[in-house]
XYZ file of N, CA and C in Angstrom:
789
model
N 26.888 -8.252 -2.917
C 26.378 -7.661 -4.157
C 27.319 -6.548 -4.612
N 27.749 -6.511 -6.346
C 28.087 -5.334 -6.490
C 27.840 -4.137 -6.280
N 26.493 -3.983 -6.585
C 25.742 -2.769 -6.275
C 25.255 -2.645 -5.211
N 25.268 -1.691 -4.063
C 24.431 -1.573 -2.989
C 22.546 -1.182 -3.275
N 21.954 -1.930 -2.761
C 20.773 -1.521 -2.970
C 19.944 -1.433 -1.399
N 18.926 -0.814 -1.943
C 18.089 -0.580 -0.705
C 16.357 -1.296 -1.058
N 16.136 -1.874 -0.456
C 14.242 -2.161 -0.628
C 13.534 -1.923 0.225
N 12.737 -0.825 -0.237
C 11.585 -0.262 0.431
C 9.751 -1.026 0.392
N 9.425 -1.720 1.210
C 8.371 -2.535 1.017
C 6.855 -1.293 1.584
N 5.612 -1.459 0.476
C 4.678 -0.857 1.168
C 4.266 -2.379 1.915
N 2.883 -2.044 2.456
C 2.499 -2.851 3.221
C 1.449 -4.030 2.949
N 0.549 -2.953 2.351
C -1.228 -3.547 2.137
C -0.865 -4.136 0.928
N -1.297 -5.565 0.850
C -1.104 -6.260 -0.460
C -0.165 -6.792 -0.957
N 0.819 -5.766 -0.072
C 2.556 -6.738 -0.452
C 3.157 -7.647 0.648
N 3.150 -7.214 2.012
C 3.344 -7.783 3.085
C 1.949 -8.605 3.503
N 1.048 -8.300 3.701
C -0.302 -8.575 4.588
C -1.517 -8.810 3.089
N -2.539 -9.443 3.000
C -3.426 -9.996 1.911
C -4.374 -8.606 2.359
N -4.738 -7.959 2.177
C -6.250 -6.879 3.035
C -7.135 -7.161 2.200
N -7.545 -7.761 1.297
C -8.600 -8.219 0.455
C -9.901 -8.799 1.465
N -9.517 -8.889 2.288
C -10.673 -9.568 3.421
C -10.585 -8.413 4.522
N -9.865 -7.402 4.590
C -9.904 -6.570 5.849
C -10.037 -5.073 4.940
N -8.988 -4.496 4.805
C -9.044 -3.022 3.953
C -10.314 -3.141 3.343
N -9.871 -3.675 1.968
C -10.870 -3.698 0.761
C -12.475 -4.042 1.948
N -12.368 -4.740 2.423
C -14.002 -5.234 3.062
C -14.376 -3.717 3.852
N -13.561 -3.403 4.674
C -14.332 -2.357 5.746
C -14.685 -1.244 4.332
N -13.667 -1.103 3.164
C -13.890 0.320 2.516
C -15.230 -0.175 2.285
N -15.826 -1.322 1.641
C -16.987 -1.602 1.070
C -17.988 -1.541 2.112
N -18.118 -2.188 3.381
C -19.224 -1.874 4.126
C -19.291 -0.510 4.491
N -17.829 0.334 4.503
C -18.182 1.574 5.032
C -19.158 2.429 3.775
N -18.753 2.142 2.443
C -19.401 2.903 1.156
C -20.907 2.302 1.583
N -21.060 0.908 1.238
C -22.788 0.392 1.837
C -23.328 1.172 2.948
N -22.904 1.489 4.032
C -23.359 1.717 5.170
C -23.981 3.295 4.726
N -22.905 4.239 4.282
C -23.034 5.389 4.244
C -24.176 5.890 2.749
N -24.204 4.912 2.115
C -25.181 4.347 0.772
C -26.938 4.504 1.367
N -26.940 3.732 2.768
C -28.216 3.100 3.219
C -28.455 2.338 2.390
N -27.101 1.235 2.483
C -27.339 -0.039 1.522
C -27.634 -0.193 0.047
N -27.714 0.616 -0.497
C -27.937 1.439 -2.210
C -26.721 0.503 -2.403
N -25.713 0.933 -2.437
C -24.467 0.377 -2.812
C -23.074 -0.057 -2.324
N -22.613 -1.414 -2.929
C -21.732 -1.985 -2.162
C -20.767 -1.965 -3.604
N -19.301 -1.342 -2.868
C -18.268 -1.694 -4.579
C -18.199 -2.785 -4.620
N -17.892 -3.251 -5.819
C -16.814 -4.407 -5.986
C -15.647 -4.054 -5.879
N -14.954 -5.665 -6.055
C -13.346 -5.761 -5.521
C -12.933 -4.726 -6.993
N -13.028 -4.761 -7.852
C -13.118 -4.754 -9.737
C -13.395 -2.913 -9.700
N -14.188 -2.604 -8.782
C -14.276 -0.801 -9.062
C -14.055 -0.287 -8.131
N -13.349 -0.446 -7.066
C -12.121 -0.696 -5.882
C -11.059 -0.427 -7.019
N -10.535 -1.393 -7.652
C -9.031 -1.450 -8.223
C -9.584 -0.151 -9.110
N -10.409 -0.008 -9.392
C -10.745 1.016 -11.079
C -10.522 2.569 -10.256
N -11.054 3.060 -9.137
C -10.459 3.825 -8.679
C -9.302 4.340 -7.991
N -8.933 2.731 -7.669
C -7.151 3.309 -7.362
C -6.639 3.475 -8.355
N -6.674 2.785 -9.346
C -6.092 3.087 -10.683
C -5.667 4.310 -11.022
N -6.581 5.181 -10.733
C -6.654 7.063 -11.227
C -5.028 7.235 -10.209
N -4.718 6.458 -9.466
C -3.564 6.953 -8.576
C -3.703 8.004 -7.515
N -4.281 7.864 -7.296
C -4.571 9.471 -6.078
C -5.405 8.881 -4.430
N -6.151 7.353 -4.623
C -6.781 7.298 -3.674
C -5.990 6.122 -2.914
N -4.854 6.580 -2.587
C -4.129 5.106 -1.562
C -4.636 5.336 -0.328
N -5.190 6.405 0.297
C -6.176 6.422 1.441
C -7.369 5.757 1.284
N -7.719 4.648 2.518
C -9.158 4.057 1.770
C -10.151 4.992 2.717
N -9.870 5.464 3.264
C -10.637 6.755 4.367
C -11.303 7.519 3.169
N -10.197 7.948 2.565
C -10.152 8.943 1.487
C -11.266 8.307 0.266
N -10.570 6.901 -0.132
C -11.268 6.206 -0.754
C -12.720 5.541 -0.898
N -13.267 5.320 0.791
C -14.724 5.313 0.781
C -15.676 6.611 0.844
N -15.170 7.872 0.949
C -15.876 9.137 1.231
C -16.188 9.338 -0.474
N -14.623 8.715 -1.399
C -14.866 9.361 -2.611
C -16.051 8.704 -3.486
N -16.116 7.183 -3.315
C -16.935 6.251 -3.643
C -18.557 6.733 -3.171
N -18.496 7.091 -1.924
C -19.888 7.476 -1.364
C -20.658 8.774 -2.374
N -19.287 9.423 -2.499
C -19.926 10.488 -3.027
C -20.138 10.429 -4.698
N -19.741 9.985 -5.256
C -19.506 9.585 -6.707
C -21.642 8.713 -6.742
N -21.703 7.520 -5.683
C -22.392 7.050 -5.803
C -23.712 8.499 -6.029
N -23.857 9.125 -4.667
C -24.540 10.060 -4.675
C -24.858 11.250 -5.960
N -23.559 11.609 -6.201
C -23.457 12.364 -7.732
C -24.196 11.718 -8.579
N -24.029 10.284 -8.760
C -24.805 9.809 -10.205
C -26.524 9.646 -9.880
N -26.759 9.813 -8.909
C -28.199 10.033 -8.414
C -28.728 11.499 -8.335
N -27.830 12.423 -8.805
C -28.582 13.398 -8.838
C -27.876 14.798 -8.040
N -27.158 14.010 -6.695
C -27.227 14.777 -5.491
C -25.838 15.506 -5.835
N -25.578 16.963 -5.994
C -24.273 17.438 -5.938
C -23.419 16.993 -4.874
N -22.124 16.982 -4.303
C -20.843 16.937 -3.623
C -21.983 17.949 -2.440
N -21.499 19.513 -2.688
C -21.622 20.348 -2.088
C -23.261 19.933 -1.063
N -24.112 19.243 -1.662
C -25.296 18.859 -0.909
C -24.876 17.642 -0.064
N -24.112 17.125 -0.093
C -24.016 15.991 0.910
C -23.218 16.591 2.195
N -23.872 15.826 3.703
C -23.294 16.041 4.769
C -22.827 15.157 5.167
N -21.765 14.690 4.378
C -21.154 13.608 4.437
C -19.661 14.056 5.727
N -19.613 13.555 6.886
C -18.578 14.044 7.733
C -17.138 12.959 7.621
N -16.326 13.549 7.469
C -14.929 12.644 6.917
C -14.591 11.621 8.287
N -14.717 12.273 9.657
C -14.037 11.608 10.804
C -15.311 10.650 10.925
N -17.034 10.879 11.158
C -17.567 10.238 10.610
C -17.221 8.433 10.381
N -16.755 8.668 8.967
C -16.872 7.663 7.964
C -15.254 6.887 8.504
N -14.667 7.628 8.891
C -13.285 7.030 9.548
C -13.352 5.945 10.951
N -14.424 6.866 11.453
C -14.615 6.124 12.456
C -15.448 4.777 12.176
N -16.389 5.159 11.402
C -17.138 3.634 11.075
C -16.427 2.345 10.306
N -15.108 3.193 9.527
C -14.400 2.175 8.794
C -13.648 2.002 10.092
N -12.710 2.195 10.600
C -12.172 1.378 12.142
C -13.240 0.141 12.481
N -14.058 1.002 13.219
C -14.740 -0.309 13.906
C -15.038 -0.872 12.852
N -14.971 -1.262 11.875
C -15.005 -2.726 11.011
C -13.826 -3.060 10.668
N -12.961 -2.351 11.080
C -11.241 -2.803 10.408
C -10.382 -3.116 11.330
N -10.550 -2.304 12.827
C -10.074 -2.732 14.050
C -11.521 -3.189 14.989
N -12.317 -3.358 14.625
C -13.067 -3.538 15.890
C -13.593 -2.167 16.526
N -14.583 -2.679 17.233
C -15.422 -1.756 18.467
C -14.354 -1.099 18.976
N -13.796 -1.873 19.906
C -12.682 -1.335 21.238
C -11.392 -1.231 20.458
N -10.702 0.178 20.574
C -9.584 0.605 19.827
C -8.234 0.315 20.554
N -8.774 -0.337 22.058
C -7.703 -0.785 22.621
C -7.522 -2.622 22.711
N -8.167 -2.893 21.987
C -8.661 -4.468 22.075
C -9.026 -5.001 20.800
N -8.452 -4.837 19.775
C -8.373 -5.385 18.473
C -9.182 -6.726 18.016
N -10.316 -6.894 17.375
C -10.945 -7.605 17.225
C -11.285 -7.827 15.679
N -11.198 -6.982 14.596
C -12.042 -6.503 13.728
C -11.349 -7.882 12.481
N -11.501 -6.689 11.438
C -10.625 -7.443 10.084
C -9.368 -8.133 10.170
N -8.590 -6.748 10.412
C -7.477 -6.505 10.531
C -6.865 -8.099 11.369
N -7.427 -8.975 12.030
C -6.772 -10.331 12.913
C -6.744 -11.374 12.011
N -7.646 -10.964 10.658
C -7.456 -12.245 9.995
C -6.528 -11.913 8.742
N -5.858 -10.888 8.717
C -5.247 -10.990 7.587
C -4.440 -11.789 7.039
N -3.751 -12.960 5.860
C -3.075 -13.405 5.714
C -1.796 -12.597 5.463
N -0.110 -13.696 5.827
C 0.267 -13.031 5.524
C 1.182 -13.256 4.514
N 1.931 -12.330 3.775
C 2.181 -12.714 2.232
C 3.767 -12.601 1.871
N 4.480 -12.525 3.244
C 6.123 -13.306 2.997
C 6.416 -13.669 5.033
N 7.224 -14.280 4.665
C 7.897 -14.886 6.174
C 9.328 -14.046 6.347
N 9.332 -13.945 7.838
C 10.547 -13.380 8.029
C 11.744 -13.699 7.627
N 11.699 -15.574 7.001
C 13.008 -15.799 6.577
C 13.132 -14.804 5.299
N 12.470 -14.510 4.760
C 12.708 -13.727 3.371
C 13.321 -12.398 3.688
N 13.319 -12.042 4.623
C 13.570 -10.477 5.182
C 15.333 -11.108 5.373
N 15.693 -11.883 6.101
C 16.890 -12.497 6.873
C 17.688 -12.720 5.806
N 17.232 -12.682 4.522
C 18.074 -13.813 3.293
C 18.400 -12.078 2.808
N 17.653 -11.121 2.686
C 17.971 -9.555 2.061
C 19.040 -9.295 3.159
N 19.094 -9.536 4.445
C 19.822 -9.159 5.185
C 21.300 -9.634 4.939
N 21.115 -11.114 4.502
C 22.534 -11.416 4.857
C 23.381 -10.906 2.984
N 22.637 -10.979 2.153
C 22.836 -10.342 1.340
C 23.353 -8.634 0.888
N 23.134 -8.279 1.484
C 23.305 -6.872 1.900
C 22.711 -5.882 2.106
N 21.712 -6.609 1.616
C 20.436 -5.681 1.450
C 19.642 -4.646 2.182
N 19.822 -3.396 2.195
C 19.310 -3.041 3.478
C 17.087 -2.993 3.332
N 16.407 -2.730 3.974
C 15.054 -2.824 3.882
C 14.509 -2.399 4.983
N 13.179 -1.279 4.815
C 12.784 -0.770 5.383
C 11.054 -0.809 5.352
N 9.779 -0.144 5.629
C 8.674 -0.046 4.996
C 7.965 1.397 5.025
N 7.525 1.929 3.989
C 6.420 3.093 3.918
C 5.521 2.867 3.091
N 4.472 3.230 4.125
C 3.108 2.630 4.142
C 2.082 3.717 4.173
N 0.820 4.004 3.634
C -0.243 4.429 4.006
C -1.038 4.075 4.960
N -0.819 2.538 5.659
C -1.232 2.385 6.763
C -1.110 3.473 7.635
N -2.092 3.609 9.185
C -2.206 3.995 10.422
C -0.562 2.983 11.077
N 0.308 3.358 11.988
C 1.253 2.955 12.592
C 0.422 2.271 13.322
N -0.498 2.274 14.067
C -0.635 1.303 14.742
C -1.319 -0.288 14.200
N -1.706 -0.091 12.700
C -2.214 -1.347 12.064
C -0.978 -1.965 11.320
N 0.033 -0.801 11.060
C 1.393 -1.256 9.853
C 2.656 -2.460 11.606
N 2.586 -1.546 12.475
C 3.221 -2.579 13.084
C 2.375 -3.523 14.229
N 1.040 -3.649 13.986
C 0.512 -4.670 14.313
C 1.002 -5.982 13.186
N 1.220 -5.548 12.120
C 2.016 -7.020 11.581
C 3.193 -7.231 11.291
N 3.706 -5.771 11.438
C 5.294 -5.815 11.537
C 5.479 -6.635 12.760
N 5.371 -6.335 13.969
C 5.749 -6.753 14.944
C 5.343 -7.775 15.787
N 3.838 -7.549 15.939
C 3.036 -8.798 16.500
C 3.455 -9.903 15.505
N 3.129 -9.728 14.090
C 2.560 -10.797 13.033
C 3.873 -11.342 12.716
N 4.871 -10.624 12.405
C 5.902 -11.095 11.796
C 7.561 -11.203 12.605
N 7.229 -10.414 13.838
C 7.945 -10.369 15.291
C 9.363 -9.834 14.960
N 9.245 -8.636 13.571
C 10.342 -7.754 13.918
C 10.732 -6.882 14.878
N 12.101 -6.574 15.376
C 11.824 -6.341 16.401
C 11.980 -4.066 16.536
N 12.666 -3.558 15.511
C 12.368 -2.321 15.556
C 12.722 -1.822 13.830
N 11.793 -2.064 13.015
C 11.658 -2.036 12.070
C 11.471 -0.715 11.542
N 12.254 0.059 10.570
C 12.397 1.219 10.031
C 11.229 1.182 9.504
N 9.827 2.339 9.561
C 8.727 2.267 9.133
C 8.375 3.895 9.137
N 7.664 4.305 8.191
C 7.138 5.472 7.854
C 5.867 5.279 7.490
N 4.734 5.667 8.292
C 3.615 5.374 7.682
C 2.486 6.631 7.882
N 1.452 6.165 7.684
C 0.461 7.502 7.550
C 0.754 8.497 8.720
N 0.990 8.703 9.714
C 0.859 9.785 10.410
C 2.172 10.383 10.319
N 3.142 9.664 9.678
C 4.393 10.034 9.282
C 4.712 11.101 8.637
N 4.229 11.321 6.958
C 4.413 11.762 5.839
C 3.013 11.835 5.062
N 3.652 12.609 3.858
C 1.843 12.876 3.250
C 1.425 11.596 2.484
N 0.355 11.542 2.217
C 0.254 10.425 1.083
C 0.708 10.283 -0.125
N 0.562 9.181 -0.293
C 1.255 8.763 -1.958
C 0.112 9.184 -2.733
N 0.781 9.748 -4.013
C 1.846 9.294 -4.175
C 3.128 10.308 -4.327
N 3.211 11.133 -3.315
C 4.162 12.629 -2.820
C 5.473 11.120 -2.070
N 6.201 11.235 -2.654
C 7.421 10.720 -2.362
C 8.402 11.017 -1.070
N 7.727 12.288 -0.001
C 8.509 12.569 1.222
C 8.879 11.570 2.148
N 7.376 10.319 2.645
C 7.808 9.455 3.240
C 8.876 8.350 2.529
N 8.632 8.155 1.469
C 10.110 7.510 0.735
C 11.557 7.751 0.585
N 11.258 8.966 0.836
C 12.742 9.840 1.209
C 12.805 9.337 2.603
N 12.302 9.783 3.653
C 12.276 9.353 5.165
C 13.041 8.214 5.246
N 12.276 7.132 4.783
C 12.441 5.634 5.164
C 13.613 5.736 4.282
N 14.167 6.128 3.557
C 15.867 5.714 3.058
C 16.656 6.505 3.692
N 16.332 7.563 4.664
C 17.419 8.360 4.990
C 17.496 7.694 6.149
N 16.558 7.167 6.752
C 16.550 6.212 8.357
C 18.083 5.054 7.969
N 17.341 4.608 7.041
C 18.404 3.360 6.634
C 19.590 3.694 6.109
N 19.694 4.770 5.524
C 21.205 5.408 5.068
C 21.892 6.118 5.899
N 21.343 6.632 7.433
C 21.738 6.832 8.475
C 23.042 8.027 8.180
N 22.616 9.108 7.076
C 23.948 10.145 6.972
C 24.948 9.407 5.572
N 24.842 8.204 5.280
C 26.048 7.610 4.094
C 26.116 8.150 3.161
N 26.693 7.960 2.418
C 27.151 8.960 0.722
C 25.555 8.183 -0.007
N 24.641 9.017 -0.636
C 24.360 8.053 -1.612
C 24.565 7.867 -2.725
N 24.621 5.923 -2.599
C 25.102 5.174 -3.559
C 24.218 4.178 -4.092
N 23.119 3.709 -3.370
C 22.401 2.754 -3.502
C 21.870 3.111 -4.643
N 21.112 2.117 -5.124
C 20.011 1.578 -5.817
C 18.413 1.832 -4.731
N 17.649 2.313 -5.431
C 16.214 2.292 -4.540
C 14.978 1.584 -5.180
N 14.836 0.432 -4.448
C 13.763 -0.473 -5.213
C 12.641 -0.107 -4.521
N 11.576 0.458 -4.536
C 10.397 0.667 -4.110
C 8.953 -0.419 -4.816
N 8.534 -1.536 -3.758
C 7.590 -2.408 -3.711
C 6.377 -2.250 -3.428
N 5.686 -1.803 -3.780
C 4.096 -1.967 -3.997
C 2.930 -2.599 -5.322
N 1.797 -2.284 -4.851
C 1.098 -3.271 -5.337
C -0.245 -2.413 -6.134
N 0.369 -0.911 -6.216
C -0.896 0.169 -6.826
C -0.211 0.762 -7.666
N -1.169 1.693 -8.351
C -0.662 2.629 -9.495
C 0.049 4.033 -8.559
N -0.741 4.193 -7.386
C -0.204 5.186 -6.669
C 1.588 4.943 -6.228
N 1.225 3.716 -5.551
C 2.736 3.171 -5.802
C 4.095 3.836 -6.597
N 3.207 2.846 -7.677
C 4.396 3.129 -8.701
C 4.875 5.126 -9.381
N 3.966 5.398 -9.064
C 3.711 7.473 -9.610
C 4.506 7.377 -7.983
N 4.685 7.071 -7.099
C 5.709 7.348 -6.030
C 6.765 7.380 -6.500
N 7.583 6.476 -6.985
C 8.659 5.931 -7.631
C 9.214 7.057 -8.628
N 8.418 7.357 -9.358
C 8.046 8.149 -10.681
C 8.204 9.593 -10.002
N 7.482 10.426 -9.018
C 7.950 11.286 -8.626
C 9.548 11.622 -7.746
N 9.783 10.863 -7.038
C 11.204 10.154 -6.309
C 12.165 10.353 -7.680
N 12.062 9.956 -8.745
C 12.741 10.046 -9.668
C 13.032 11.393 -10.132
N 12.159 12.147 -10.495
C 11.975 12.859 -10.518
C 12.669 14.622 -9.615
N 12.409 14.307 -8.341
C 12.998 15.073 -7.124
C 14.354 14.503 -6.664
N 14.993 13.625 -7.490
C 16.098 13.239 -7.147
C 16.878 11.826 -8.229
N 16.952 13.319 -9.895
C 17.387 11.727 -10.690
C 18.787 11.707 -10.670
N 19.640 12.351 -9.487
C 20.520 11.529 -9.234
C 20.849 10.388 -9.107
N 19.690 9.853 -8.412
C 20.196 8.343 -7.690
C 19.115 7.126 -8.768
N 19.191 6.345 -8.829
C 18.814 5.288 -9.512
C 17.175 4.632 -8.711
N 16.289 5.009 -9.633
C 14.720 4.342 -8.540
C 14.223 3.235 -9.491
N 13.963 2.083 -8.888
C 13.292 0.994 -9.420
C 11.648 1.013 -8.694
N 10.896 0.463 -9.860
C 9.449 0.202 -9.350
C 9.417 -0.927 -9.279
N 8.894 -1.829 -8.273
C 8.291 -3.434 -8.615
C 7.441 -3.474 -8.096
N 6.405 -4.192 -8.893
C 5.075 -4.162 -8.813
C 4.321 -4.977 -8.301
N 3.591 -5.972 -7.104
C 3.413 -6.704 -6.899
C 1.984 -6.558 -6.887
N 1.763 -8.258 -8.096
C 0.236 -8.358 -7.961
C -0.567 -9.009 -6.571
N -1.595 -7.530 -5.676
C -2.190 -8.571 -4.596
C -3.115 -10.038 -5.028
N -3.160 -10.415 -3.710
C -4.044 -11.644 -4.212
C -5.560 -11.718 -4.728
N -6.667 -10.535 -4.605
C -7.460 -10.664 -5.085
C -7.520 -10.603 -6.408
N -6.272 -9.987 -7.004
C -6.779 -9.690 -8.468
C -6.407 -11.025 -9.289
N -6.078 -11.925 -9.127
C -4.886 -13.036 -9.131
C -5.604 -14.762 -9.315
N -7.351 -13.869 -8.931
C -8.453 -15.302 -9.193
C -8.411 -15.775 -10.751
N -8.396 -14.807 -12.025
C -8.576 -15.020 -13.201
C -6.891 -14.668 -14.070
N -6.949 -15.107 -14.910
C -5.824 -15.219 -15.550
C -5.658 -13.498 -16.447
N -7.215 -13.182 -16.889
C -7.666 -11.899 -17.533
C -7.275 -10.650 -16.813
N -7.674 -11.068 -15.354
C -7.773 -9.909 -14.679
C -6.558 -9.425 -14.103
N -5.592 -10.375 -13.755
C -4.205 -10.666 -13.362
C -3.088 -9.928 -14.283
N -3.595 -10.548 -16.074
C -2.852 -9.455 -16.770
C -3.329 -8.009 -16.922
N -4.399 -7.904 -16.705
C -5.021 -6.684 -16.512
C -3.891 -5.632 -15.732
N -4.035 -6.062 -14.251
C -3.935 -5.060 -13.311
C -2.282 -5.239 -13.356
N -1.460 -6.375 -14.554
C -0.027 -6.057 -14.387
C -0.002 -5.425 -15.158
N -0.602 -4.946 -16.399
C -0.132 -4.161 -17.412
C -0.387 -2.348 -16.866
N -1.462 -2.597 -15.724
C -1.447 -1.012 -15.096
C -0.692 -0.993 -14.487
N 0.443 -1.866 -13.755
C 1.142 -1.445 -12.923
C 2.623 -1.098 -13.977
N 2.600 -1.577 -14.969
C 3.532 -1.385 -15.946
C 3.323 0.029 -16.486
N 2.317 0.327 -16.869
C 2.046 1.660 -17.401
C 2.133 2.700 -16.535
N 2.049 2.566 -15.278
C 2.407 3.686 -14.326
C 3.789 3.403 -13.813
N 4.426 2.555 -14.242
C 6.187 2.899 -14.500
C 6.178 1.716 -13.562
N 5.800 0.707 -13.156
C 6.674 -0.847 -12.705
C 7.936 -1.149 -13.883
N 8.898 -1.675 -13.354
C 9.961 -2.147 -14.216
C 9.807 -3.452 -14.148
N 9.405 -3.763 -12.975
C 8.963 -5.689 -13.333
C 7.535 -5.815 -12.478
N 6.699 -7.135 -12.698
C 5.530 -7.273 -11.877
C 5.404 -8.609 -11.335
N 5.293 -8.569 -9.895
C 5.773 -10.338 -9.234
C 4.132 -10.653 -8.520
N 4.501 -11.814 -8.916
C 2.951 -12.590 -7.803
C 2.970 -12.661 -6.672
N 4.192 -12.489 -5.951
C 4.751 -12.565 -4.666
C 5.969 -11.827 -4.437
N 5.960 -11.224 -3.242
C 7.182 -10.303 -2.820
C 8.158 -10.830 -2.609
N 7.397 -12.735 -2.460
C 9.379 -13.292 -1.862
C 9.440 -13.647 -3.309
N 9.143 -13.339 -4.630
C 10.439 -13.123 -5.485
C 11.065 -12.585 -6.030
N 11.024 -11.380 -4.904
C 11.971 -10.587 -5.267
C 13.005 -10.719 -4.279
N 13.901 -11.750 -4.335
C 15.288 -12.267 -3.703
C 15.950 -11.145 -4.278
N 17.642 -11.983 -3.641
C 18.659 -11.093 -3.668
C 18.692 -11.567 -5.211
N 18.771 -12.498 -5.749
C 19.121 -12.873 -7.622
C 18.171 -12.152 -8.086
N 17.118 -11.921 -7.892
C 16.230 -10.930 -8.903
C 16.298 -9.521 -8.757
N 17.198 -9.196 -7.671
C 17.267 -8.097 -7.524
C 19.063 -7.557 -8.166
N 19.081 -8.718 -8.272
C 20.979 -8.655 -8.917
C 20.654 -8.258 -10.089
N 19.614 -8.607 -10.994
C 19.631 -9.318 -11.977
C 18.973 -7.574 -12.992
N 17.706 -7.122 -11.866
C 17.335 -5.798 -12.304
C 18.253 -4.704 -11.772
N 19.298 -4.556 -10.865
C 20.283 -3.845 -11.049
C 21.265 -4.164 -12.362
N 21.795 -5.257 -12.772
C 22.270 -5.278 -14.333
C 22.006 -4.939 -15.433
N 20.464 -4.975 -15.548
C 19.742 -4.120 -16.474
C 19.751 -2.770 -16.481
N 20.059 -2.228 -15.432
C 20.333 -0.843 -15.895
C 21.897 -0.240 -15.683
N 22.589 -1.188 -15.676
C 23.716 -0.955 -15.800
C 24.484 -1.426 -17.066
């Protein structure tokens, strides 16, 4: 490639489907903590990530719980709502009971590129890394178990702050740039609005260097044709430069192709 580039992959939704694991535990954990009052949908799930601020779903079912509660009456400040709590109850539905013996969601996830796709960036030049809001121990349960990389540059929640604060994105390119001049291109892959306001701040704290957003639609939103353009036109409006149905297409030609465009 003319241009050196770098691709930074998040995890949930771009690598791994969590529509049956994430998204499910946030919802039984909001039901549970409800006393069954209320279960989100997949549809007001996406409506609050949207706002960009909740790529924690920890974060994300406490906020849901409490929102529910607010519209009933009950202030924030009146709920004894405990954060580790609600963390812990989302685990055991996301990993299972036993935290050393993995049973939960998290075993059935599909997954949403093959390692040859990683091998084809490689021989291309491509260098690639991942930062994630995942827990490290769920981000390389499919790095490594699932997909059998074998020491994969990864920055994930216990790493850096959350998105969409751009530090762990810095991390994971300085791992891979290992000290080099920078020159690259930085394509950053996810599948949220938080995502993309990553990108957007990164730019921001450093418009030296050149940041691409690509946006990848997960698979739940992807049932209706409505809803599909829906959630690409939010990923456009929070600064995606392109929006893919799948991460493997973003090859080395599509990635040639959006480095030319801005050159």
């Amino acid at each position: 490639m003319t241009t050196k580039a770098i691709a930074i992959f998040d995890i949930d939704g771009v690598i791994r489907d969590v529509g049956g694991s994430y998204r499910r535990a946030l919802a039984d954990t909001v039901e549970y903590f409800t006393n069954k009052a209320y279960r989100p949908t997949s549809l007001e799930i996406d409506e609050l990530k949207s706002e960009g601020i909740w790529n924690n779903d920890w974060e994300a079912s406490q906020e849901l719980i409490s929102r529910y509660f607010a519209a009933q009456g009950t202030r924030r400040e009146q709920l004894q709502l405990d954060y580790n709590t609600i963390v812990a109850f989302f685990q055991s539905r996301y990993r299972g009971p036993d935290p050393d013996n993995w049973t939960g969601y998290i075993c059935d996830e599909p997954l949403l590129l093959q390692p040859s796709y990683l091998e084809q960036l490689t021989q291309a030049g491509i260098a690639w890394g991942f930062f994630s809001g995942a827990t490290r121990g769920s981000a390389n349960y499919v790095l490594k178990q699932r997909l059998g990389l074998q020491s994969p540059v990864l920055i994930a929640m216990e790493d850096a702050p959350g998105k969409p604060d751009p530090t762990g994105l810095f991390a994971t390119i300085n791992q891979l740039e290992d000290g080099l001049e920078e020159k690259s291109v930085i394509l950053y892959v996810g599948d949220t609005v938080a995502d993309m306001y990553t990108v957007s701040k990164a730019r921001e704290l450093k418009p030296h260097r050149t940041w691409i957003g690509v946006g990848i639609l997960p698979p739940h939103v992807q049932e209706t044709a409505a809803r599909r353009e829906a959630y690409a036109q939010t990923l456009v409006t929070a600064g995606a430069a392109v929006v893919l149905s799948n991460v493997e297409q973003l090859n080395p030609a599509q990635i040639q192709e959006l480095l030319q465009q801005l050159s």
